[in-house]
Coordinates of C-alpha atoms and ligand atoms in Angstrom, one line a residue:
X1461 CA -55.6 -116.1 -50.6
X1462 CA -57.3 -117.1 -47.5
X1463 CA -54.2 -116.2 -45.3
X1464 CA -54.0 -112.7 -47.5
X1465 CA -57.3 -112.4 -46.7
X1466 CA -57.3 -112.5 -43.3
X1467 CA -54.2 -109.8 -43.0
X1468 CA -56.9 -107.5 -44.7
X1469 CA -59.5 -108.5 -42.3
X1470 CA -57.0 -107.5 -39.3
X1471 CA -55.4 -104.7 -40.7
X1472 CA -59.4 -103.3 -41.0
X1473 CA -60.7 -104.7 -38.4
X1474 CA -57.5 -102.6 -36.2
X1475 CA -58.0 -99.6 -38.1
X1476 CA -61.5 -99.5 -37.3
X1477 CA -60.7 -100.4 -33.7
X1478 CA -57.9 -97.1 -33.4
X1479 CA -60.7 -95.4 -34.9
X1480 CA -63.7 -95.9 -33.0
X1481 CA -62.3 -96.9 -29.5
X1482 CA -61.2 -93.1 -29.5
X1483 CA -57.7 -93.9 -28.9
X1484 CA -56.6 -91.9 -32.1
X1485 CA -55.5 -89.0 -30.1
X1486 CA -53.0 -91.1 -28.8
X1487 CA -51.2 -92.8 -31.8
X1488 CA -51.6 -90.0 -34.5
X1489 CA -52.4 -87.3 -32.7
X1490 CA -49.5 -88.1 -30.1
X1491 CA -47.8 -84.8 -28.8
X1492 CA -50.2 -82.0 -30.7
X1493 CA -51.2 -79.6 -28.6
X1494 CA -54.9 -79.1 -28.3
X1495 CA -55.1 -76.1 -29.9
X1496 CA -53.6 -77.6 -32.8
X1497 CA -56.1 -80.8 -33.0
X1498 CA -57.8 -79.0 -36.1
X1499 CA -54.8 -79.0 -37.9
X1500 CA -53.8 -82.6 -37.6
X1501 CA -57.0 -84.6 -39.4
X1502 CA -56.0 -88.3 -40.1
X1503 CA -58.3 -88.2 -43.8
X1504 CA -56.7 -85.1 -45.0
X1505 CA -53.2 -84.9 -46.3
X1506 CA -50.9 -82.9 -43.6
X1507 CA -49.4 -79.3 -44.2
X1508 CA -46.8 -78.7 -42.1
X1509 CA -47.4 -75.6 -39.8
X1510 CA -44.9 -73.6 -41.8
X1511 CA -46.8 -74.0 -44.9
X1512 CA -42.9 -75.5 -45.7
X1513 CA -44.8 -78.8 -47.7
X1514 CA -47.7 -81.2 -47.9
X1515 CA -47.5 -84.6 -47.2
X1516 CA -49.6 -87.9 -46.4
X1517 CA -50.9 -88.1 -43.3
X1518 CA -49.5 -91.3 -42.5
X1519 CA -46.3 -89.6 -42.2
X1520 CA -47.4 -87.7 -39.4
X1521 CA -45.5 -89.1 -36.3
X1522 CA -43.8 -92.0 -39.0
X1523 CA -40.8 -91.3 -36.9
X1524 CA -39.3 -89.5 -40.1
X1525 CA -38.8 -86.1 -39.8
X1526 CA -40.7 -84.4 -43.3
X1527 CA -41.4 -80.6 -42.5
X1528 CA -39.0 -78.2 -42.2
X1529 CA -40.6 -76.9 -38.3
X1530 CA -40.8 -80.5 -37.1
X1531 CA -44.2 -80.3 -37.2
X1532 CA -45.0 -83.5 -38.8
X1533 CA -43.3 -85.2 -35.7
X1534 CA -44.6 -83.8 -32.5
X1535 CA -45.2 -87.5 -30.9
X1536 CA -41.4 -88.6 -32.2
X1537 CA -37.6 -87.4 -31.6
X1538 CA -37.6 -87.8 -34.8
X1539 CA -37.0 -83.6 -36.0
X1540 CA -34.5 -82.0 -33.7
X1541 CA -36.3 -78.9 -34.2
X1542 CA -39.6 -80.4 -32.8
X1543 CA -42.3 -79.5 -29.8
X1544 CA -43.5 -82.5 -27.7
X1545 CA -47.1 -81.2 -26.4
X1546 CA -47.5 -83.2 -22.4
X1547 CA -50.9 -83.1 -21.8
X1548 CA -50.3 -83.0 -18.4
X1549 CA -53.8 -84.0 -17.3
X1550 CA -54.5 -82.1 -13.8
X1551 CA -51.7 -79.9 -14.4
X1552 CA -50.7 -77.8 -17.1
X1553 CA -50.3 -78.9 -20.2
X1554 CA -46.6 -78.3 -21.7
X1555 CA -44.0 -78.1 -24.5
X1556 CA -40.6 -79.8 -24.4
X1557 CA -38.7 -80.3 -26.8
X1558 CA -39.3 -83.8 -29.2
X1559 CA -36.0 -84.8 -28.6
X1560 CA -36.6 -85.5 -25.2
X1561 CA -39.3 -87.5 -26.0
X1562 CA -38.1 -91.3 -25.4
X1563 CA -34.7 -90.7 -23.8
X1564 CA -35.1 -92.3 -20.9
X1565 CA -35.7 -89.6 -18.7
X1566 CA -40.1 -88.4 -17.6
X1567 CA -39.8 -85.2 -18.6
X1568 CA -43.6 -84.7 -18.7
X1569 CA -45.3 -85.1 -15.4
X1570 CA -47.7 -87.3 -17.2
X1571 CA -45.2 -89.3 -18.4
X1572 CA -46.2 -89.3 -22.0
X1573 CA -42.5 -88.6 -23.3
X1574 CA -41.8 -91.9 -22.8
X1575 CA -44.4 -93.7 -24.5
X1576 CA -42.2 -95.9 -26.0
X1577 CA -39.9 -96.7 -23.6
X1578 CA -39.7 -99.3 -20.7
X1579 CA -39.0 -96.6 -17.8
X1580 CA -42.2 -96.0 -15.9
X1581 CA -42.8 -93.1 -15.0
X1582 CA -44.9 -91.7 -12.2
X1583 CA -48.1 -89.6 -12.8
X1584 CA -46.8 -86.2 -10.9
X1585 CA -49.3 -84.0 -12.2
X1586 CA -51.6 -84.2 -9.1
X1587 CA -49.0 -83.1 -6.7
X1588 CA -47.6 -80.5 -8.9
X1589 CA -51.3 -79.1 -9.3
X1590 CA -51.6 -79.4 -5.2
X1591 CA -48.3 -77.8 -4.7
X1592 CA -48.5 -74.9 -7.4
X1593 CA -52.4 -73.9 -6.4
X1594 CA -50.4 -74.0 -2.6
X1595 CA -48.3 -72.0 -3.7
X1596 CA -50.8 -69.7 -5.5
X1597 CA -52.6 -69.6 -2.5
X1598 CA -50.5 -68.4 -0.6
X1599 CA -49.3 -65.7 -3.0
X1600 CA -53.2 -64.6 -3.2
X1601 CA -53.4 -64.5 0.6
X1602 CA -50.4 -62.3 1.2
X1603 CA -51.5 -59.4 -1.8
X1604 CA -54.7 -59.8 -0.6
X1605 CA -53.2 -59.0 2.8
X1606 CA -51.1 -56.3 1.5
X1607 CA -53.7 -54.9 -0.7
X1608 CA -55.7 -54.0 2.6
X1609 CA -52.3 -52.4 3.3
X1610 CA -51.9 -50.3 0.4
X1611 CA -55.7 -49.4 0.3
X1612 CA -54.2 -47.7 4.1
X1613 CA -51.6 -46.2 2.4
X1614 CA -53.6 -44.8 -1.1
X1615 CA -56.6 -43.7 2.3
X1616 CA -53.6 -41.7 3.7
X1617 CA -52.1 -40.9 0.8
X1618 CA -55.5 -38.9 0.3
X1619 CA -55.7 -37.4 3.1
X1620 CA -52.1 -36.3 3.5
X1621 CA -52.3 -34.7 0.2
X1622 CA -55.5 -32.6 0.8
X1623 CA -53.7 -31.6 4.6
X1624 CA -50.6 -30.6 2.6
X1625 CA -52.5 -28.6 0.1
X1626 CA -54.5 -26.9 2.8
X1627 CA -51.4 -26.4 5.0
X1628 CA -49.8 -24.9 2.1
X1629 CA -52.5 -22.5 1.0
X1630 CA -52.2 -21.5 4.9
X1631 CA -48.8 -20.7 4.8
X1632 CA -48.2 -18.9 1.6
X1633 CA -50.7 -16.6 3.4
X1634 CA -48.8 -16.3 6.5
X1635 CA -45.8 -15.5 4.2
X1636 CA -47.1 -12.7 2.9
X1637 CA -48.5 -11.3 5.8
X1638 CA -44.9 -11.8 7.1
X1639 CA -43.1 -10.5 4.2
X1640 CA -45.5 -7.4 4.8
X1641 CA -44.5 -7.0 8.3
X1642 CA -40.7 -7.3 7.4
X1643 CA -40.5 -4.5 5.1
X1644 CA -42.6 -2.5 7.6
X1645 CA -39.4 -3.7 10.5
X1646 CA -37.2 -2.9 7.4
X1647 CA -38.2 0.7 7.6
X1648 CA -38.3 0.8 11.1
X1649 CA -34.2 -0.9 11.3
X1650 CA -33.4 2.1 8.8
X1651 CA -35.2 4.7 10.6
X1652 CA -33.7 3.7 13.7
X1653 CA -29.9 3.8 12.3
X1654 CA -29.6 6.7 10.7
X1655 CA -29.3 8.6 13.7
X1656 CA -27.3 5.5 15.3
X1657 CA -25.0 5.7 12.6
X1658 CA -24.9 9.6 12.7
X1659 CA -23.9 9.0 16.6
X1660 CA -21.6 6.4 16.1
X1661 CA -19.8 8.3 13.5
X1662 CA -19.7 11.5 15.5
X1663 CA -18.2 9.6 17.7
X1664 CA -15.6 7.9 16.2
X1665 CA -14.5 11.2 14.4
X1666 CA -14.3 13.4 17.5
X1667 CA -12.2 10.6 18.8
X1668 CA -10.2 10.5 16.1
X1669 CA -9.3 14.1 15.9
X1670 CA -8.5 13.8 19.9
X1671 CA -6.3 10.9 18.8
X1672 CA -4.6 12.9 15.8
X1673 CA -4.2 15.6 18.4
X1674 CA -1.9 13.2 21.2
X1675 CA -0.4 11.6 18.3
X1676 CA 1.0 15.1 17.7
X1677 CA 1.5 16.1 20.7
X1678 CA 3.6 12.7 21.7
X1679 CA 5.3 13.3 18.3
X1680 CA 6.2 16.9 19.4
X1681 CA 7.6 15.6 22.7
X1682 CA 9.4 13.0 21.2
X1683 CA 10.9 15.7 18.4
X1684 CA 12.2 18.0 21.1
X1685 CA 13.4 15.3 23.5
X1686 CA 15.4 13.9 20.5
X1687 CA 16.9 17.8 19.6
X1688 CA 17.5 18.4 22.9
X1689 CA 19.3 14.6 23.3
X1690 CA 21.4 15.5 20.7
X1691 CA 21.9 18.5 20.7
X1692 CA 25.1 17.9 23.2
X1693 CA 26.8 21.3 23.5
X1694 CA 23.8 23.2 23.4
X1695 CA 24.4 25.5 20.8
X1696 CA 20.7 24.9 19.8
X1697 CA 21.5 23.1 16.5
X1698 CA 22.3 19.7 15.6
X1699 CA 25.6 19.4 13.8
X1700 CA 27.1 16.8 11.9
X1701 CA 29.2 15.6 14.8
X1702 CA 26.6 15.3 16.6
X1703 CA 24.4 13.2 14.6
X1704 CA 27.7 11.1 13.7
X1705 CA 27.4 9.3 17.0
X1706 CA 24.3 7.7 16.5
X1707 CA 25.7 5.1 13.9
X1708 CA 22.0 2.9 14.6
X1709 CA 20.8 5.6 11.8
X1710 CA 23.7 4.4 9.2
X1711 CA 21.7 2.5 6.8
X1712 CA 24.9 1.0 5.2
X1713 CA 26.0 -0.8 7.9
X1714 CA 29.0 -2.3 6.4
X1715 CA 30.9 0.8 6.6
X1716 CA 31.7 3.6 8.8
X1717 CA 29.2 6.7 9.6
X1718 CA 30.7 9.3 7.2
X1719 CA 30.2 13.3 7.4
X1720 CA 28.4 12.3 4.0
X1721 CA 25.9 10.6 5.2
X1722 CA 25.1 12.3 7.9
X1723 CA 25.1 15.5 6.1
X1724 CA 22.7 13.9 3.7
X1725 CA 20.3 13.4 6.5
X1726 CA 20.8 17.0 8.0
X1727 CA 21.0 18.6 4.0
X1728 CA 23.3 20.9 6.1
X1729 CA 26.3 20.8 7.9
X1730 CA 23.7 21.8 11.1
X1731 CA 20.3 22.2 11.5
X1732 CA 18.2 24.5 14.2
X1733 CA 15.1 23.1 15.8
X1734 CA 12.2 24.0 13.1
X1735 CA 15.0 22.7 10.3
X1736 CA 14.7 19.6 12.5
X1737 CA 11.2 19.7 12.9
X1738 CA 10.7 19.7 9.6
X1739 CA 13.1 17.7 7.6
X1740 CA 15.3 15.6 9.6
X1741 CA 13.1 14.1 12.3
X1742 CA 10.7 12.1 10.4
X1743 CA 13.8 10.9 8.6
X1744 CA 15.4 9.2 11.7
X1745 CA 12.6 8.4 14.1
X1746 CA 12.2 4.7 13.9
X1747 CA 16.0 4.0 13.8
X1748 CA 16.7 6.7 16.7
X1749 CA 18.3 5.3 19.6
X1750 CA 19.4 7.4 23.0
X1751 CA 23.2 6.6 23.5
X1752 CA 23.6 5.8 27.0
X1753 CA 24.3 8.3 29.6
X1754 CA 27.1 7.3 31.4
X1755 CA 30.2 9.2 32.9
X1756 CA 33.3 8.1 31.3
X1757 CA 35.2 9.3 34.6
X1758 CA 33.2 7.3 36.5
X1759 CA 33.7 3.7 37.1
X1760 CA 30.9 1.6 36.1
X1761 CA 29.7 -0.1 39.7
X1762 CA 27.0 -2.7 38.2
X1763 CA 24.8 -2.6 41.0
X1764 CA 24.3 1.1 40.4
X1765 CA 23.6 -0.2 36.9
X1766 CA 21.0 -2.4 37.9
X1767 CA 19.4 -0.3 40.5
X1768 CA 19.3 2.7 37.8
X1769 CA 18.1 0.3 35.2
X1770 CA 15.4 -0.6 37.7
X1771 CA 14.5 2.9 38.4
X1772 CA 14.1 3.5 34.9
X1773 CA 11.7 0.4 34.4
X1774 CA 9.5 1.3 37.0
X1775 CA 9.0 5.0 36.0
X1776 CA 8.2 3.7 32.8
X1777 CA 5.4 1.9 34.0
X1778 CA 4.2 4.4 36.6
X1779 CA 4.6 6.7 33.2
X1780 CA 2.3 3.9 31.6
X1781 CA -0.3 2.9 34.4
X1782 CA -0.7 7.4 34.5
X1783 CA -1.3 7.4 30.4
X1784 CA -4.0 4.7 30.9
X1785 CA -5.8 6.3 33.5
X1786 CA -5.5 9.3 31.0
X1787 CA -7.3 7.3 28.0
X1788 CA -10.3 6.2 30.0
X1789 CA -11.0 9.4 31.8
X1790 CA -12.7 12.5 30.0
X1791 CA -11.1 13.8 26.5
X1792 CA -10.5 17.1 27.7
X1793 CA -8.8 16.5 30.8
X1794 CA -6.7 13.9 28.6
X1795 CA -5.9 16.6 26.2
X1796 CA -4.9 19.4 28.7
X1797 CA -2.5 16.1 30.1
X1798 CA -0.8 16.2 27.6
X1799 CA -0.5 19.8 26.8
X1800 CA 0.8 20.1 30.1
X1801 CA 2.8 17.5 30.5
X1802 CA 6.7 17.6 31.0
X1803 CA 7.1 14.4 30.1
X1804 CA 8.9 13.4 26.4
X1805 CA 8.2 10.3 24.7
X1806 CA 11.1 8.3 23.8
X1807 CA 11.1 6.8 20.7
X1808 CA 10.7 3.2 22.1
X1809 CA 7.2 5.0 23.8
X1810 CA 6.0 7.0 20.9
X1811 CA 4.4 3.9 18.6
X1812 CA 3.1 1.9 22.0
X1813 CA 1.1 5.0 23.7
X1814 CA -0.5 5.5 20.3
X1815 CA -1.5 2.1 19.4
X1816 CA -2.8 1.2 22.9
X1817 CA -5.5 3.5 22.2
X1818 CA -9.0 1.7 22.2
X1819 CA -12.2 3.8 21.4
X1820 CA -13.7 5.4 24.2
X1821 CA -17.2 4.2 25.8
X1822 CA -20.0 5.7 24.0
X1823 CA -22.1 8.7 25.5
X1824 CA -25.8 8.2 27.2
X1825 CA -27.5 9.7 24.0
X1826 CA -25.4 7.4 21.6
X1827 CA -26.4 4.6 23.4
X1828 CA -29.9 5.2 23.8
X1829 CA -29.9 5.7 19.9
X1830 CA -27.6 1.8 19.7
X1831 CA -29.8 0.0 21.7
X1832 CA -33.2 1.6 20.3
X1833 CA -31.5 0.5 16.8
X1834 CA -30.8 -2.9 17.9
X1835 CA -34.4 -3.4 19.0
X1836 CA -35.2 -2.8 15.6
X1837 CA -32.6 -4.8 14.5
X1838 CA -33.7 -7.4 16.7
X1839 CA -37.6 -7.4 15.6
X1840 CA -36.5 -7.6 11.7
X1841 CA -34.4 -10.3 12.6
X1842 CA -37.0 -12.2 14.2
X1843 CA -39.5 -11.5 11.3
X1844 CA -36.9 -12.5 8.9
X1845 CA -36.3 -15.7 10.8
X1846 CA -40.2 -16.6 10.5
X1847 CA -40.1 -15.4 6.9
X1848 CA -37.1 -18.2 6.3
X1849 CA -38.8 -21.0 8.6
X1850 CA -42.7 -20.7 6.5
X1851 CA -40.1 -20.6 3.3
X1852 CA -38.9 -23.4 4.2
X1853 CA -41.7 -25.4 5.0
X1854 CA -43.4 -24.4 1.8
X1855 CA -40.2 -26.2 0.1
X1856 CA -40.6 -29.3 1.9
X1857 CA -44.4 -29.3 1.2
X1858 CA -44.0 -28.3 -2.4
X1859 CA -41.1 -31.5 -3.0
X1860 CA -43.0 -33.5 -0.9
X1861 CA -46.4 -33.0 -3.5
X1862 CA -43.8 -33.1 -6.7
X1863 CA -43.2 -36.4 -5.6
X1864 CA -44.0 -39.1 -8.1
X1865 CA -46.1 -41.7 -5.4
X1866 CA -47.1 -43.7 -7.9
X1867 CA -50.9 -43.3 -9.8
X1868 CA -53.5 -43.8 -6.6
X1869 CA -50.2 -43.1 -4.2
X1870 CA -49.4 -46.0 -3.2
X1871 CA -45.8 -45.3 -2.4
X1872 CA -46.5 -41.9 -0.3
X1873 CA -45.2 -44.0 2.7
X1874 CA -42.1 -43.5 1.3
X1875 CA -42.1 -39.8 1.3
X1876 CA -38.9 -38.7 3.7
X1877 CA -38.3 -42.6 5.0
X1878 CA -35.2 -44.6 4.9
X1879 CA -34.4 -48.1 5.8
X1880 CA -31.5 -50.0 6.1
X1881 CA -30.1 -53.5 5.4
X1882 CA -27.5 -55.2 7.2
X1883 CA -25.2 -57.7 5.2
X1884 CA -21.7 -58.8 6.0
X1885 CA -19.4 -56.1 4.9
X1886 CA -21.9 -53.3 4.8
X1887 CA -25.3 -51.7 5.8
X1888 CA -27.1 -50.2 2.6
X1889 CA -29.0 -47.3 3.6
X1890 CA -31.9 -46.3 1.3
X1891 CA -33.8 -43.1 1.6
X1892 CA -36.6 -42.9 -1.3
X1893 CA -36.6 -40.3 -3.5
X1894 CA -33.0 -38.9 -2.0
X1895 CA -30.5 -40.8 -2.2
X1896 CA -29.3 -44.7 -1.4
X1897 CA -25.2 -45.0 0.8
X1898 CA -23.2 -47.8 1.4
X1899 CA -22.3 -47.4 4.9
X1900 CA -19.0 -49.8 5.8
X1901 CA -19.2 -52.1 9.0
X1902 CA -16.2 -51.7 9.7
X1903 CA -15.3 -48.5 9.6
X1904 CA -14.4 -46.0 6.8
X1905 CA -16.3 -43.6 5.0
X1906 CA -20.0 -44.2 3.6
X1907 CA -20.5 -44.0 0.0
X1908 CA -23.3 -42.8 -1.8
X1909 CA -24.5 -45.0 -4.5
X1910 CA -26.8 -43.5 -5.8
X1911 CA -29.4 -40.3 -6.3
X1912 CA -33.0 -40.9 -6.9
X1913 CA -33.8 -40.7 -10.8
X1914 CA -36.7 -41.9 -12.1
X1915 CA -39.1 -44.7 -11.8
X1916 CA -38.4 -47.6 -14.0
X1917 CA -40.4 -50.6 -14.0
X1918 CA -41.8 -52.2 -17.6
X1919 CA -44.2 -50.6 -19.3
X1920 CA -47.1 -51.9 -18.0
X1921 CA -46.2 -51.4 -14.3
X1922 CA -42.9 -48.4 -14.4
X1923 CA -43.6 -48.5 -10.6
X1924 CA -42.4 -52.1 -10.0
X1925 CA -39.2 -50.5 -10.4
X1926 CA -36.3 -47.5 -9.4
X1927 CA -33.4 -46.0 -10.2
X1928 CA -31.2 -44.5 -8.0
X1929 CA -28.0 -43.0 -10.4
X1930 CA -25.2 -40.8 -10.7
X1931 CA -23.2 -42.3 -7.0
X1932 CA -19.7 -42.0 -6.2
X1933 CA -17.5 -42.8 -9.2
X1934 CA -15.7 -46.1 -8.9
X1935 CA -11.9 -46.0 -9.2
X1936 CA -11.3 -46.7 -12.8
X1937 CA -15.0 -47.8 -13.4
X1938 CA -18.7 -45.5 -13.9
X1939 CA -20.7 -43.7 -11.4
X1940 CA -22.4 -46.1 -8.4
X1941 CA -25.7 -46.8 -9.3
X1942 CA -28.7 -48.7 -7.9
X1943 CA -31.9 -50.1 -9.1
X1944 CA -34.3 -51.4 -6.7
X1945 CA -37.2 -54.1 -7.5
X1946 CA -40.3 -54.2 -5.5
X1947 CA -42.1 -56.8 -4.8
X1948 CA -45.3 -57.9 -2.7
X1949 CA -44.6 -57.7 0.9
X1950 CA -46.6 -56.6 4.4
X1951 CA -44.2 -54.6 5.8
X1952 CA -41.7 -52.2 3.8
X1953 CA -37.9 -53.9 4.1
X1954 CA -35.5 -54.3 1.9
X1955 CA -34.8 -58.3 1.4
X1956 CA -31.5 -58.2 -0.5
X1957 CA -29.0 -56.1 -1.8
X1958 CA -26.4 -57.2 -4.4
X1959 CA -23.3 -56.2 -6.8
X1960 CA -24.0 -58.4 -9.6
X1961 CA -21.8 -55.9 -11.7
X1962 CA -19.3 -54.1 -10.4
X1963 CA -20.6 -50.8 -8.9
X1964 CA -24.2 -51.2 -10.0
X1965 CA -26.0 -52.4 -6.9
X1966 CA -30.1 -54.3 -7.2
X1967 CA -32.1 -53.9 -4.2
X1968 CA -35.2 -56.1 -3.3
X1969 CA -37.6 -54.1 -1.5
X1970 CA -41.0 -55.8 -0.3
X1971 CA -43.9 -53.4 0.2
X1972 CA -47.6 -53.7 0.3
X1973 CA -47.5 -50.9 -2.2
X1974 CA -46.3 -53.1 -4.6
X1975 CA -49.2 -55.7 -4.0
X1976 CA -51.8 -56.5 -6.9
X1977 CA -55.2 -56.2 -6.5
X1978 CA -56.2 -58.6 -10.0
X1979 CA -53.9 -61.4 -7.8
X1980 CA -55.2 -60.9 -4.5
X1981 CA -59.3 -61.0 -6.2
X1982 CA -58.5 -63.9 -7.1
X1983 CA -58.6 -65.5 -3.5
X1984 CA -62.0 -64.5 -3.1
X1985 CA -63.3 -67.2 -5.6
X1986 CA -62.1 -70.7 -3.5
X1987 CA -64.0 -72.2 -6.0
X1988 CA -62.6 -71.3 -9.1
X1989 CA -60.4 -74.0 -10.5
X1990 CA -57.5 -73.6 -12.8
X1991 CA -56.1 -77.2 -13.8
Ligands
LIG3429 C1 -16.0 -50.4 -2.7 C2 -17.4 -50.8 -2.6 C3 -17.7 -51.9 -3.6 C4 -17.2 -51.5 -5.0 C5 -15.8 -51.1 -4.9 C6 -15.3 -50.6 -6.3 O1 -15.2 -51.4 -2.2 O2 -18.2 -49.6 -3.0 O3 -19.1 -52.1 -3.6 O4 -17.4 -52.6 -5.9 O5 -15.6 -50.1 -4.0 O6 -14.0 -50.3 -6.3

């Protein structure tokens, strides 16, 4: 009795000591979170956070996993299911999983996951607070820095916009004024080539008719040369015999020149000069070749050859240098030429002396009226110019203000920029809101990987993000597409570029544009203490 007695003094005496030495919090209470102290009350039976069951409170932490959540067992690895709160005094207080809790290894910075065990484990916390408010520190200082930056930029952005608006305003009105003036040189060009064109056109025609005119007149010639050429025995008509030597005109060449055919080219057994004229000529012109004139008596001596052959070649040209002269001298005096002229065309000649023909200068009046025309033509077309120049400005200042610059315009430093990164293999070019190229080091052909899309950060903050899509396709694989991450930075540069799947590139672009005022306020308060 006495001993039994005693046992019921200790077992009351330590209760009362767990109890009122405050040290509850660390036997029954082990690993609850704070927030979930009122939930865990030694006198009251224990639901488990699920609502799963109810049981005795001594089985909380029992090391005998009850509820269904693990909640009865936060302090023990009892559940495998169950949170182990650290309290982390100094730092921040944190959940691991109760199975760590006891396995050898401090997974708490406080240590208290290894209550239990014999490892000791050093208290952490106090460095981890020093290092993380370092580190928070110096995140605060650098968007506090880049906040002054981006309050530049939004200033800018500001003024750039009102500039542009005002600039814009400025020019649609010089626009129309222009467009006003250019219908006014539009008249004016009209005005001023009717009677160019009337001139030009006289012009052309008169020449024309003066070249119809030689072309007949070398046609005649070459007609009556050719009648006369073969008309051999002078009978003046052109007989089947006659014709029958020139077997160039047999257009079946296979077999001999017959009296057939050659009738069928006369449509006569002879013809007389206006028969000729008028049927047969036109008939045999291009074939028509003279037969050579040499005396069958006579010996051929082939340096009389030559020398005639020579003689003949440089008439010819004399013939051609005269025809020349001819063409570039007045149109009457050309015509009478050849009115007059004993010469006769060969056949050879006739298609040369007509195509050589160029148009003839213009006269004084004709080109007074072209060169008061393309004055006119010359001040529409400086108008117009300045019409397409304002037009085109306008553009520019109308994509520039459709520009999505984020909600105070923080990213209008981006409008028309590009920058480039230099990796290994390649240099990524990025030009916001166009376009984004792989350009390879060494050598090749760039590639674009991208055309600017749309922002597309998370929902709270769509400008933390872009998306540059619809690049060069990828043999066998999608379109090349980039998204690009921003992130707090004092100068704009892109940090990294990667491939993480194949032909879809990220970018990491730092930017004070991308730096957060409710982070960098928070440096103003040196005072305010988090852990
Ligand atoms: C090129 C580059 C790469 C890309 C392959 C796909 O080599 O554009 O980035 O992965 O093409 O074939």
């Amino acid at each position: 009795m006495m001993l039994s007695s005693y046992v019921t003094f200790l077992l009351i005496s330590s209760l009362f000591t767990i109890i009122f030495c405050g040290n509850i919090e660390h036997t029954v209470l082990r690993g609850v979170p704070t927030s979930l102290h009122s939930k865990y009350v030694p006198s009251k039976n224990f639901s488990c956070l699920d609502g799963s069951s109810t049981i005795p409170f001594e089985f909380v932490n029992d090391d005998y996993c009850d509820c269904r959540d693990g909640s009865d067992e936060p302090g023990t690895s009892a559940c495998p299911n169950g949170q182990f709160f650290c309290e982390n005094k100094g730092y921040i207080g944190t959940l691991i999983p109760s199975h760590l809790v006891g396995d050898g290894v401090c997974d708490c910075c406080d240590g208290s996951d290894e209550y239990e065990t014999t490892i000791v484990c050093n208290n952490t916390c106090f460095e981890l607070a020093q290092k993380t408010k370092a580190e928070r520190e110096a995140k605060q200082a650098l968007h506090e820095a880049g906040v002054i930056k981006k309050k530049e930029i939004i200033a800018t952005s500001v003024v750039t916009k009102a500039t542009r608006q005002t600039r814009l305003i400025e020019l649609e009105q010089d626009l129309r004024k222009l467009e006003y003036e250019l219908k006014g040189k539009e008249e004016l060009k009209q005005q001023a080539e009717i009677p160019e064109n009337e001139a030009k056109g006289k012009h052309q025609k008169l020449w024309e008719e003066q070249r119809a005119v030689r072309e007949a007149i070398a046609r005649d010639n070459q007609m009556r040369e050719m009648f006369a050429d073969l008309d051999t025995n002078n009978d003046s008509l052109v007989s089947i015999e006659e014709l029958q030597k020139h077997t160039e005109l047999d257009t079946d060449h296979e077999n001999e020149f017959t009296a057939e055919e050659v009738r069928s080219i006369l449509g006569a057994d002879s013809v007389n000069f206006d028969e000729f004229n008028v049927t047969v000529f036109e008939q045999i012109s291009n074939s028509y070749q003279k037969l050579p004139q040499i005396s069958i008596e006579t010996p051929v001596n082939q340096d009389d050859l030559a020398a005639t052959t020579e003689a003949h070649l440089k008439q010819e040209e004399e013939e051609e240098e005269e025809s020349a002269a001819a063409t570039e001298g007045d149109y009457e005096e050309d015509l009478s030429h050849h009115e007059a002229s004993t010469h006769v065309a060969t056949s050879l000649d006739h298609g040369k002396h007509i195509h050589d023909d160029t148009v003839p200068e213009y006269d004084d009046e004709t080109k007074r009226l072209i060169e008061t025309a393309d004055h006119a033509r010359n001040e529409y077309n400086e108008v117009e110019r300045k019409v397409h120049d304002i037009k085109r400005q306008i553009d520019d200042l109308k994509r520039q203000s459709d520009v999505d610059v984020g909600i105070h315009g923080e990213y209008s430093a981006f409008i028309d920029q590009c920058y480039d990164y230099e990796e290994r293999e390649y240099t990524y070019r990025i030009c916001m809101f166009k376009d984004a190229k792989q350009i390879p080091k060494g050598g090749g052909s760039e590639v674009t990987i991208g055309y600017w899309d749309s922002w597309c950060g998370p929902t709270d903050n769509k400008y933390l993000r872009m998306k540059y899509a619809n690049g060069a396709t990828c043999w066998n694989g999608p379109a090349r597409s980039l998204t690009v991450t921003f992130r707090c930075g004092i100068e704009h540069k892109t940090v990294d570029v990667r491939e993480p799947t194949r032909c879809e590139y990220a970018m990491l672009f730092e930017t004070p544009s991308a730096c957060d005022e409710t982070i960098a306020i928070a440096s103003v308060h040196p005072d305010h203490e988090e852990f």
